[in-house]
XYZ file of C-alpha atoms in Angstrom:
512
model
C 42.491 1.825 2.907
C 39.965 -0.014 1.580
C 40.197 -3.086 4.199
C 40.495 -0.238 7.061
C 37.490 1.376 5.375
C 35.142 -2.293 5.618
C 36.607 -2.980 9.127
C 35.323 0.463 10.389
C 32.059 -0.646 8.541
C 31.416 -3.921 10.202
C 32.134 -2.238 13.669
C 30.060 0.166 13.285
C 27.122 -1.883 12.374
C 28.095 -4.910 14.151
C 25.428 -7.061 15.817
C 25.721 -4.759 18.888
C 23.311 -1.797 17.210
C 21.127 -4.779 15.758
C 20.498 -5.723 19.392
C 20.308 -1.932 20.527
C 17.750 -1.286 17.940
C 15.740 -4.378 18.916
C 15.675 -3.772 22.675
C 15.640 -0.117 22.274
C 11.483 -1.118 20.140
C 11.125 -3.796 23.444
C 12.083 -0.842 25.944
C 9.711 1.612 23.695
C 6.707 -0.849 23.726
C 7.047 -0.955 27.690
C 6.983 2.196 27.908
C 4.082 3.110 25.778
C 2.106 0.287 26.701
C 2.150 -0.725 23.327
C 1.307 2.328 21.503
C 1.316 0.444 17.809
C -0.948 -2.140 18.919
C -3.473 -0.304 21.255
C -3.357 3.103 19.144
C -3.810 1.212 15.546
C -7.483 2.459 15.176
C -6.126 6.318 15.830
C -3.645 5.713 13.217
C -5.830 4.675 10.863
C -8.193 7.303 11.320
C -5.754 9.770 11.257
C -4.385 8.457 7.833
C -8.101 8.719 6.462
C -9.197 11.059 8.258
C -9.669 14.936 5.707
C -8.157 16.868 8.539
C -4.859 15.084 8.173
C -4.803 15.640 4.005
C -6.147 18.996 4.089
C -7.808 20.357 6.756
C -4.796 21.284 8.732
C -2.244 21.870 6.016
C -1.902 25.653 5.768
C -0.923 27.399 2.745
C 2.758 27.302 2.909
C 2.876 23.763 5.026
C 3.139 19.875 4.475
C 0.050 17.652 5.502
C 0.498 14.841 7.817
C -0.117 12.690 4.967
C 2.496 13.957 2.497
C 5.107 14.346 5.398
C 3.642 9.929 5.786
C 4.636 9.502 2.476
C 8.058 11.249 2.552
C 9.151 9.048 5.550
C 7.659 5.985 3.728
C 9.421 6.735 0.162
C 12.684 6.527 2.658
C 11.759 3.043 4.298
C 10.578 1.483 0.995
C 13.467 0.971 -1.709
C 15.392 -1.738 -3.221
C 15.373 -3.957 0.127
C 11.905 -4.590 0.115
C 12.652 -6.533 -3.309
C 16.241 -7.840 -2.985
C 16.894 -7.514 0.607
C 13.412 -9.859 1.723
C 14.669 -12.561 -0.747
C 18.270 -12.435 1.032
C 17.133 -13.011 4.201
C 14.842 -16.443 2.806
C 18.062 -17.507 1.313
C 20.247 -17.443 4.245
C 17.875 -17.346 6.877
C 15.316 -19.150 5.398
C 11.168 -18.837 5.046
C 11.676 -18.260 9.296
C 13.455 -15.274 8.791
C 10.007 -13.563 7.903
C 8.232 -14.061 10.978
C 11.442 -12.420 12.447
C 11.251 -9.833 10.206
C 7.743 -8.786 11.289
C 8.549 -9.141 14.768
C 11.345 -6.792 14.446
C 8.680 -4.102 12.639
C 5.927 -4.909 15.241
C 8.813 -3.327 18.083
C 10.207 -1.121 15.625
C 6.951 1.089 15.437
C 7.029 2.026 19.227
C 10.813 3.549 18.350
C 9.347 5.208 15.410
C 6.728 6.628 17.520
C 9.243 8.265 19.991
C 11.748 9.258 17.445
C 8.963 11.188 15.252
C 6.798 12.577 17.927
C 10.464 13.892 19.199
C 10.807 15.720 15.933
C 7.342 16.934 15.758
C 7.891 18.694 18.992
C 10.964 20.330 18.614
C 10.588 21.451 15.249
C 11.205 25.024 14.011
C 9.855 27.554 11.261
C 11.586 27.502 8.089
C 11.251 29.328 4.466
C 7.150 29.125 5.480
C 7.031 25.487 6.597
C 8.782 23.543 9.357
C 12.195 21.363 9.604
C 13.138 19.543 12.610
C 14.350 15.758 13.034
C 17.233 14.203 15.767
C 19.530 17.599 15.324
C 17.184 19.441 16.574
C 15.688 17.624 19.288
C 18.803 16.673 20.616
C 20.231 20.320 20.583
C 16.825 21.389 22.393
C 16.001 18.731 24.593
C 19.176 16.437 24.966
C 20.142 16.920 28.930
C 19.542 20.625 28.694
C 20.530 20.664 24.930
C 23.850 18.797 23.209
C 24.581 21.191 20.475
C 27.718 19.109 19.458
C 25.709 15.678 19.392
C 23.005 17.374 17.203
C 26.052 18.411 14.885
C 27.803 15.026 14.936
C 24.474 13.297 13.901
C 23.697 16.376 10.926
C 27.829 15.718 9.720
C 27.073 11.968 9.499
C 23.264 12.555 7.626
C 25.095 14.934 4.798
C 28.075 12.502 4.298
C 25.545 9.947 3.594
C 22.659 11.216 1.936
C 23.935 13.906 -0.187
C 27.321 12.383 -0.863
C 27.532 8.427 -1.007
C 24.136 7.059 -1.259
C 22.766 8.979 -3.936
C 24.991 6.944 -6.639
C 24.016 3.466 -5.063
C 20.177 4.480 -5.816
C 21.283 6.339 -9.316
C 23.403 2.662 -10.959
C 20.457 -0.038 -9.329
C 17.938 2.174 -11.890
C 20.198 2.123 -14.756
C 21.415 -1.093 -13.996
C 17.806 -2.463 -14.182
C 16.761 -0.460 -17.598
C 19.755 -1.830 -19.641
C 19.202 -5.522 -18.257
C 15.292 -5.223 -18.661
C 14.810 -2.776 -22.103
C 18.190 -1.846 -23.051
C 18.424 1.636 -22.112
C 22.212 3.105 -22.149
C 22.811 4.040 -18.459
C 24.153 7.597 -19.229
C 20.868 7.932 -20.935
C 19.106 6.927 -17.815
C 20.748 9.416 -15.640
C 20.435 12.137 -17.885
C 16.445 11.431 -17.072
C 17.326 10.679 -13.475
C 18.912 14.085 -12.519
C 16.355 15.729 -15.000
C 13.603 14.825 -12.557
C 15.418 15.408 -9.465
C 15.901 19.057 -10.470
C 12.839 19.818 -11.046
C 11.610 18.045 -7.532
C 14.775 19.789 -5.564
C 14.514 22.930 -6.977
C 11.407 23.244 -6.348
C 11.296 23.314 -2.849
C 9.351 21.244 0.130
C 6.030 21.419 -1.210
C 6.816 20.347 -4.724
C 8.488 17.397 -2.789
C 5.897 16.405 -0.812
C 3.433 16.778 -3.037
C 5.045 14.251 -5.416
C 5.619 11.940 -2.656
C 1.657 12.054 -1.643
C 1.353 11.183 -5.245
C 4.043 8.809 -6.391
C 4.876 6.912 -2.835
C 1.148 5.505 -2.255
C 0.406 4.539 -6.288
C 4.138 2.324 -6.326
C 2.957 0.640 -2.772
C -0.914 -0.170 -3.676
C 0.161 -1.396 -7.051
C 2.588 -3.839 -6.351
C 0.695 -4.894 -3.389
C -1.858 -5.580 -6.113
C 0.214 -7.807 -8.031
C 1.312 -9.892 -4.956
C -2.234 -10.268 -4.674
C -2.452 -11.450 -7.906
C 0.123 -14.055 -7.698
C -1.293 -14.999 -4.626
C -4.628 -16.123 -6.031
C -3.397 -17.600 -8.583
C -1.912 -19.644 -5.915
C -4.328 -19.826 -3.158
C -4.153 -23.015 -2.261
C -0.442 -22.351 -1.214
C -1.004 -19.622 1.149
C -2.128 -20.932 4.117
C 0.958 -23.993 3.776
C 3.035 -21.038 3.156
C 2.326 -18.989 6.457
C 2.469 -22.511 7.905
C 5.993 -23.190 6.830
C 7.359 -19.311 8.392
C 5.993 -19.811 11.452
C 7.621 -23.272 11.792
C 10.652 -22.603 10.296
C 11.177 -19.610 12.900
C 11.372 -21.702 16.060
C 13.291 -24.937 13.905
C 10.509 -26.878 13.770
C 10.388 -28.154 9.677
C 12.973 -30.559 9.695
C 14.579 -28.506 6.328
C 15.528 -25.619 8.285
C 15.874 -26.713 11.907
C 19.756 -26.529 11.720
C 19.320 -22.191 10.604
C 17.176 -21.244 13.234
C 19.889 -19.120 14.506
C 19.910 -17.642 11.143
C 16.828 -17.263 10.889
C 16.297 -14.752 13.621
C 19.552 -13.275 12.924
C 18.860 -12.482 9.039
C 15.190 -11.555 9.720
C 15.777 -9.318 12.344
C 18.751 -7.228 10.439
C 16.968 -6.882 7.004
C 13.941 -5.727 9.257
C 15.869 -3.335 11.184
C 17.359 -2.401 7.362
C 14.400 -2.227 5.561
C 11.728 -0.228 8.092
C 14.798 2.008 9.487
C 13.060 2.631 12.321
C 14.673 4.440 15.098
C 17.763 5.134 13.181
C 17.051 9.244 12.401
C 15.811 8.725 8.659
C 11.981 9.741 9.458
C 11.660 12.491 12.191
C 13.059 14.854 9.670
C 9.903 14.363 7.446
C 7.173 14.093 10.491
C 9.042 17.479 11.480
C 7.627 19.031 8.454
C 3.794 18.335 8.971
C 1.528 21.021 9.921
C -0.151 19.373 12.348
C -2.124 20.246 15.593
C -0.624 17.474 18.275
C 3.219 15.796 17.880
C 1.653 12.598 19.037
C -0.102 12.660 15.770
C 2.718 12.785 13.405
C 4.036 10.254 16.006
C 0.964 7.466 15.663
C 1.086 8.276 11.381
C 4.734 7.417 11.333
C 4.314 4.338 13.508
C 1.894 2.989 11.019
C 4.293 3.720 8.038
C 6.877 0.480 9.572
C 3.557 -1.633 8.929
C 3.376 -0.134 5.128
C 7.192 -1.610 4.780
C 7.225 -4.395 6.353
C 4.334 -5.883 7.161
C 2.625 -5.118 3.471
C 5.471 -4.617 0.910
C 7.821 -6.807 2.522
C 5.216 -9.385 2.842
C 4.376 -9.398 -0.284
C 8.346 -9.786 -1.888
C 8.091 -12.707 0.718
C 4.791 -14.701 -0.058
C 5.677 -14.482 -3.531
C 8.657 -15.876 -3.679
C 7.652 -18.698 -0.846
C 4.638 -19.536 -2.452
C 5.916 -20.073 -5.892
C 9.347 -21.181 -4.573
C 11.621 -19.240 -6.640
C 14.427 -19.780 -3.415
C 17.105 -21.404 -2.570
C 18.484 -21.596 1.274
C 21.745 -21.656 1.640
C 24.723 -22.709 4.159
C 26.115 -19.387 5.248
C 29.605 -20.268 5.776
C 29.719 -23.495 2.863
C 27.908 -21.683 0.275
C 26.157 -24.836 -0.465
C 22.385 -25.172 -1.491
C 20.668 -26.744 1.565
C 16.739 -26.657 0.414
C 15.850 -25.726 -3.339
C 11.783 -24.939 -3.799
C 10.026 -25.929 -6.188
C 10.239 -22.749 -7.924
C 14.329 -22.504 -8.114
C 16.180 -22.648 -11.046
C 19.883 -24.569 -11.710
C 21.440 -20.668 -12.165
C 20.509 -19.700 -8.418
C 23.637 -19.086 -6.099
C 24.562 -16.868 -3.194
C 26.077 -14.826 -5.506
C 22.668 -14.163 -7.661
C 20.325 -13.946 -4.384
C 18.353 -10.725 -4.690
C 16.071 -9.222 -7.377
C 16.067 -11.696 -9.204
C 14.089 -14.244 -7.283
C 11.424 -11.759 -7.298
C 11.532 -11.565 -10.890
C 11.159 -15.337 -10.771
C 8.603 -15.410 -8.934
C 6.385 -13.060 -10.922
C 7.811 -15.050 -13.875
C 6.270 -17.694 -12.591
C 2.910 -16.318 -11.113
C 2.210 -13.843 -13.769
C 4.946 -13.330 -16.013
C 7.034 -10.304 -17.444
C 8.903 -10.442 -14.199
C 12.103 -8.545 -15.329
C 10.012 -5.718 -16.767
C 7.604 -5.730 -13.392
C 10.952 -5.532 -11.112
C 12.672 -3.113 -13.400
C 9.605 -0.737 -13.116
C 9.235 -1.631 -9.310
C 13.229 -1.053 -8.382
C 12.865 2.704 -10.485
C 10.060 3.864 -8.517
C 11.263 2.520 -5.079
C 15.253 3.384 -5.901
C 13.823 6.938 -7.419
C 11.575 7.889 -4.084
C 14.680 6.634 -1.914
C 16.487 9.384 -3.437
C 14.045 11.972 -2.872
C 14.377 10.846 1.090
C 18.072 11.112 0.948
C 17.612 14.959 -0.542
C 15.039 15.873 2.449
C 17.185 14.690 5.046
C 20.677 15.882 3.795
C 18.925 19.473 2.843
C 17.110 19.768 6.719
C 20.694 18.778 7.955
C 21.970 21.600 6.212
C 19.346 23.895 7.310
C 20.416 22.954 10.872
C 24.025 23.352 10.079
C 24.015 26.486 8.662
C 21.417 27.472 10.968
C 19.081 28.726 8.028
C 21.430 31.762 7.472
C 21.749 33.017 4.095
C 25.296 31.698 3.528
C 23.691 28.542 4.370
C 21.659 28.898 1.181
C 25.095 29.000 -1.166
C 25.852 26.303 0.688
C 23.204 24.601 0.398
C 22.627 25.329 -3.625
C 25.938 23.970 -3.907
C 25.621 20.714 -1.845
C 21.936 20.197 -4.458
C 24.796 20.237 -7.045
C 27.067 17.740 -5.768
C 23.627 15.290 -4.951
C 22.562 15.704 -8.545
C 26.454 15.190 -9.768
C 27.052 11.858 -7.482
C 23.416 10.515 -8.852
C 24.459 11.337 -12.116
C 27.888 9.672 -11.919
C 26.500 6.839 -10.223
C 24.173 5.428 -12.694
C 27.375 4.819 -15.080
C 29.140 3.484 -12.445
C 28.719 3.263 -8.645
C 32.009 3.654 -6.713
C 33.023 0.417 -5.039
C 33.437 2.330 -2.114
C 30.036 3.902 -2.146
C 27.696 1.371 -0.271
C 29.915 1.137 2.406
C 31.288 4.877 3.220
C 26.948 5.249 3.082
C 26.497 2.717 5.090
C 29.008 4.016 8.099
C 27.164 7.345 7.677
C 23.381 5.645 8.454
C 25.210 3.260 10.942
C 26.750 6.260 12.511
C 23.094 8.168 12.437
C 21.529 4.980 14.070
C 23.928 4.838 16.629
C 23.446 8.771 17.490
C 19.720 8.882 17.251
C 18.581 5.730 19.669
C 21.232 6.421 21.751
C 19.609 9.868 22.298
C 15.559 8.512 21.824
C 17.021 6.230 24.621
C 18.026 9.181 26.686
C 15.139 11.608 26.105
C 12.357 9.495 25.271
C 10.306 11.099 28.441
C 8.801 14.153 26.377
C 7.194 11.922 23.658
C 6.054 10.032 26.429
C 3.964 12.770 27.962
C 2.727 13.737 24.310
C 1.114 10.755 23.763
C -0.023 10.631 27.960
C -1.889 14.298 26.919
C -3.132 12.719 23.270
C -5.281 9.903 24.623
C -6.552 12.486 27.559
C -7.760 14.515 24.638
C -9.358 11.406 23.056
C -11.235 10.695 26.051
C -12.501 14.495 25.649
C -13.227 14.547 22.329
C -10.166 17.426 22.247
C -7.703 15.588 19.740
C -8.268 17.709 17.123
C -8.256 21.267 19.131
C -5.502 23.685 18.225
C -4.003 24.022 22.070
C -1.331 22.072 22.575
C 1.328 23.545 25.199
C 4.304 21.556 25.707
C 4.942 23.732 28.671
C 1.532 22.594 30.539
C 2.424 19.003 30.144
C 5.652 19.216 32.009
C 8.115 19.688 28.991
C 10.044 22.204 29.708
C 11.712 24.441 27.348
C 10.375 27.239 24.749
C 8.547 25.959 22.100
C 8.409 29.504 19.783
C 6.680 27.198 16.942
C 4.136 25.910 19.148
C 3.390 29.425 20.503
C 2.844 30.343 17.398
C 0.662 27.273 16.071
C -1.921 28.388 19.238
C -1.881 31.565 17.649
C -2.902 30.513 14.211
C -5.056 27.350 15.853
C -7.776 30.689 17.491
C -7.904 31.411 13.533
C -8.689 28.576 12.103
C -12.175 27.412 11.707
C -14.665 24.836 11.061
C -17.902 25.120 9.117
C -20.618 23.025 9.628
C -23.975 23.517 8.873
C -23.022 26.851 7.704
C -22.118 28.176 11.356
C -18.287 29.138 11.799
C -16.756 28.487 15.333
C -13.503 28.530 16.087
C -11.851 25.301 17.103
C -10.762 26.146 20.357
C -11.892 29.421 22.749
């Protein structure tokens, strides 16, 4: 069972979604004209910007920024500590400059695939849920009711199921190695925090994630910063040396170029998840006044992974050289840095070359990692919960059996977490993994398919910019040439003609 289990595994995430994922971003770019390059000053104004915090969260809603943060405590885990020093030591310093490359395409899918679930979104318990289920049921080739329900199967086998014990056993695992903590002491704490986060709906959610996700990000940016200082005179060689190394050109790695790209590009695609399904289910639940919006925010949160916490597992452990590279199919060491110890194999690659690394920058680099892996494994599980729960919603179709079922699936999520951090099923990782794989394969085939409304979103969003209109309450799918009715967005014009500014101490309404 077990070989029949890995086989199905490696098929379904064999390099043929790797490539579909990486010219699906190329296709996306084209199409957009290069909406996460052009569009980078909207983002950022739209991630600073009050209206997108507070002004146009309602009472019962999400703001664009906490519905950000969900997506991001999703993309950001584990991978961006172990999985970056994986690909140096197969792959090599090169596989970085693949890595970004992979996140600089990646953004345009995550564009389509969260302006998609923006759009088609749909009331629920006061605030919204939406992601690839829905779209696909609404907007799939007149609607593919069984394709949404093949992709929500696939998200609950994986993210309320399996997963959850893979996130659970890396936390305990990295207490008792780090301070000693007894792991069923650990998930006692684990599922004691969960509860009170599930239980207490979407907004107790999100408003943890606005919270939690940004502090763990800035702050170990911050200490890659520090390391790099303290090593400034190695950046610039450093940069040097993955740029080079990516096209074969330093002699050391010019027989892994192949690698390179190949390593780079699947931890990328890995890490920043983008269009795979995992984030239009939290840029459904913004309360915002234009998909496109959600759409831009979530484009920006691949560049949070990738290009800044990636980065910064990356630089650190280049700059100090706390790698080894080795010979995929030998297992032999083919480049040490200067940085490696004698214990280093391909069977200790991960975590602990980051730890290393800080060991060597800064210090305390088991107890930095330790703290790092619970906050990124911890907000990874909070991801899995909001997408397995808005799967559910869609299953059930938000009926009140669908509650019971759904109170009972929160129970079998908090039991799996809590099993897992004693001891993670063998099995676990890779039943998970079909499930994502599965979800990947669903969602950009269907983005693919029915990219063409997202398109005209953004078409209509930088019309409004040119009117000074991007912030008006008005948006009609309908009088943009998306057909369909859009119920939600009825009602958001509704509650747009009651919203108001004040300025100067003179109310007007945002739009007539």
């Amino acid at each position: 069972m077990e070989v029949l289990i890995n086989g199905l595994n490696s098929i379904v995430w064999s390099p043929v979604l790797v490539y579909l994922c990486l010219g699906a971003g190329l296709f996306f770019t084209l199409k957009t004209s290069g909406v996460q390059f052009m569009m980078i000053k909207e983002m950022i104004r739209l991630l600073l910007g009050k209206d997108v915090k507070e002004g146009e969260k309602s009472e019962d809603s999400i703001s664009g920024f906490e519905a950000m943060c969900m997506s991001v405590s999703g993309r950001v885990g584990t991978g961006n500590i172990a999985g970056v020093a994986t690909a140096i030591a197969l792959g090599g310093p090169g596989s970085i400059f693949w890595l970004w490359m992979i996140s600089l395409l990646g953004a345009a899918s995550s564009y389509i695939e969260s302006t998609l679930g923006q759009l088609y979104k749909e009331k629920f318990e006061g605030g919204y849920r939406g992601g690839p289920a829905y779209y696909f049921k609404k907007g799939l080739l007149g609607g593919k009711t069984w394709y949404g329900n093949l992709f929500a199967m696939s998200t609950v086998l994986a993210m309320l199921i399996c997963m959850p014990s893979t996130q659970s056993n890396v936390i305990a695992g990295s207490l008792k190695t780090a301070v000693g903590v007894p792991q069923w002491i650990t998930g006692l704490i684990i599922v004691g925090f969960l509860c009170v986060i599930v239980f207490g709906g979407a907004k107790r959610l999100a408003k943890f994630a606005g919270i939690v996700v940004p502090f763990m990000a800035v702050v170990y940016i911050i200490i890659a910063v520090i390391v790099l200082a303290l090593n400034a005179g190695d950046i610039i060689p450093s940069l040097t040396l993955i740029v080079k190394s990516a096209f074969g050109k330093e002699e050391a790695f010019a027989g892994i170029a192949g690698a390179a790209i190949s390593w780079g590009v699947k931890r990328g695609i890995y890490s920043n998840e983008a269009g795979q399904g995992t984030g239009p289910a939290s840029a459904a639940a913004a309360d915002t006044s234009h998909p496109a919006k959600q759409g831009l925010i979530q484009a920006f949160s691949i560049y949070i992974d990738s290009i800044f916490v990636c980065t910064a597992t990356a630089l650190m452990i280049i700059i100090t050289g706390a790698y080894k590279v080795f010979d995929g199919a030998t297992g032999e060491a083919i480049y040490a840095g200067k940085g490696a110890t004698s214990n280093m194999s391909m069977g200790t690659v991960g975590a602990a070359n980051t730890s290393t690394a800080l060991d060597i920058g800064i210090g305390y680099g088991a107890y930095i990692v330790a703290i790092a892996i619970v906050f990124f494994a911890f907000t990874t599980l909070l991801a899995f919960f909001w997408n397995g729960d808005t799967a559910l919603v869609y299953l059930t179709n938000g009926s009140e059996e669908g509650k019971k079922i759904r109170f009972i699936l929160k129970l079998v999520y908090l039991g799996f977490t809590f099993s897992g951090s004693i001891a993670a099923g063998g099995m676990a990782w890779t039943f998970g993994d079909i499930g994502i794989g599965i979800m990947a394969w669903i969602n950009i085939v269907g983005i693919l398919i029915m990219h063409k409304p997202a398109i005209a979103c953004l078409k209509d969003y930088k019309l409004r910019m040119k009117e000074n209109r991007e912030d008006d309450w008005d948006f009609n799918p309908n009088q943009i040439g998306i057909q369909g009715e859009f119920a939600v967005w009825d009602e958001i014009r509704r509650e747009g003609r009651e919203r108001v500014t004040v300025e100067e101490g003179v109310t007007e309404l945002k739009i007539s």
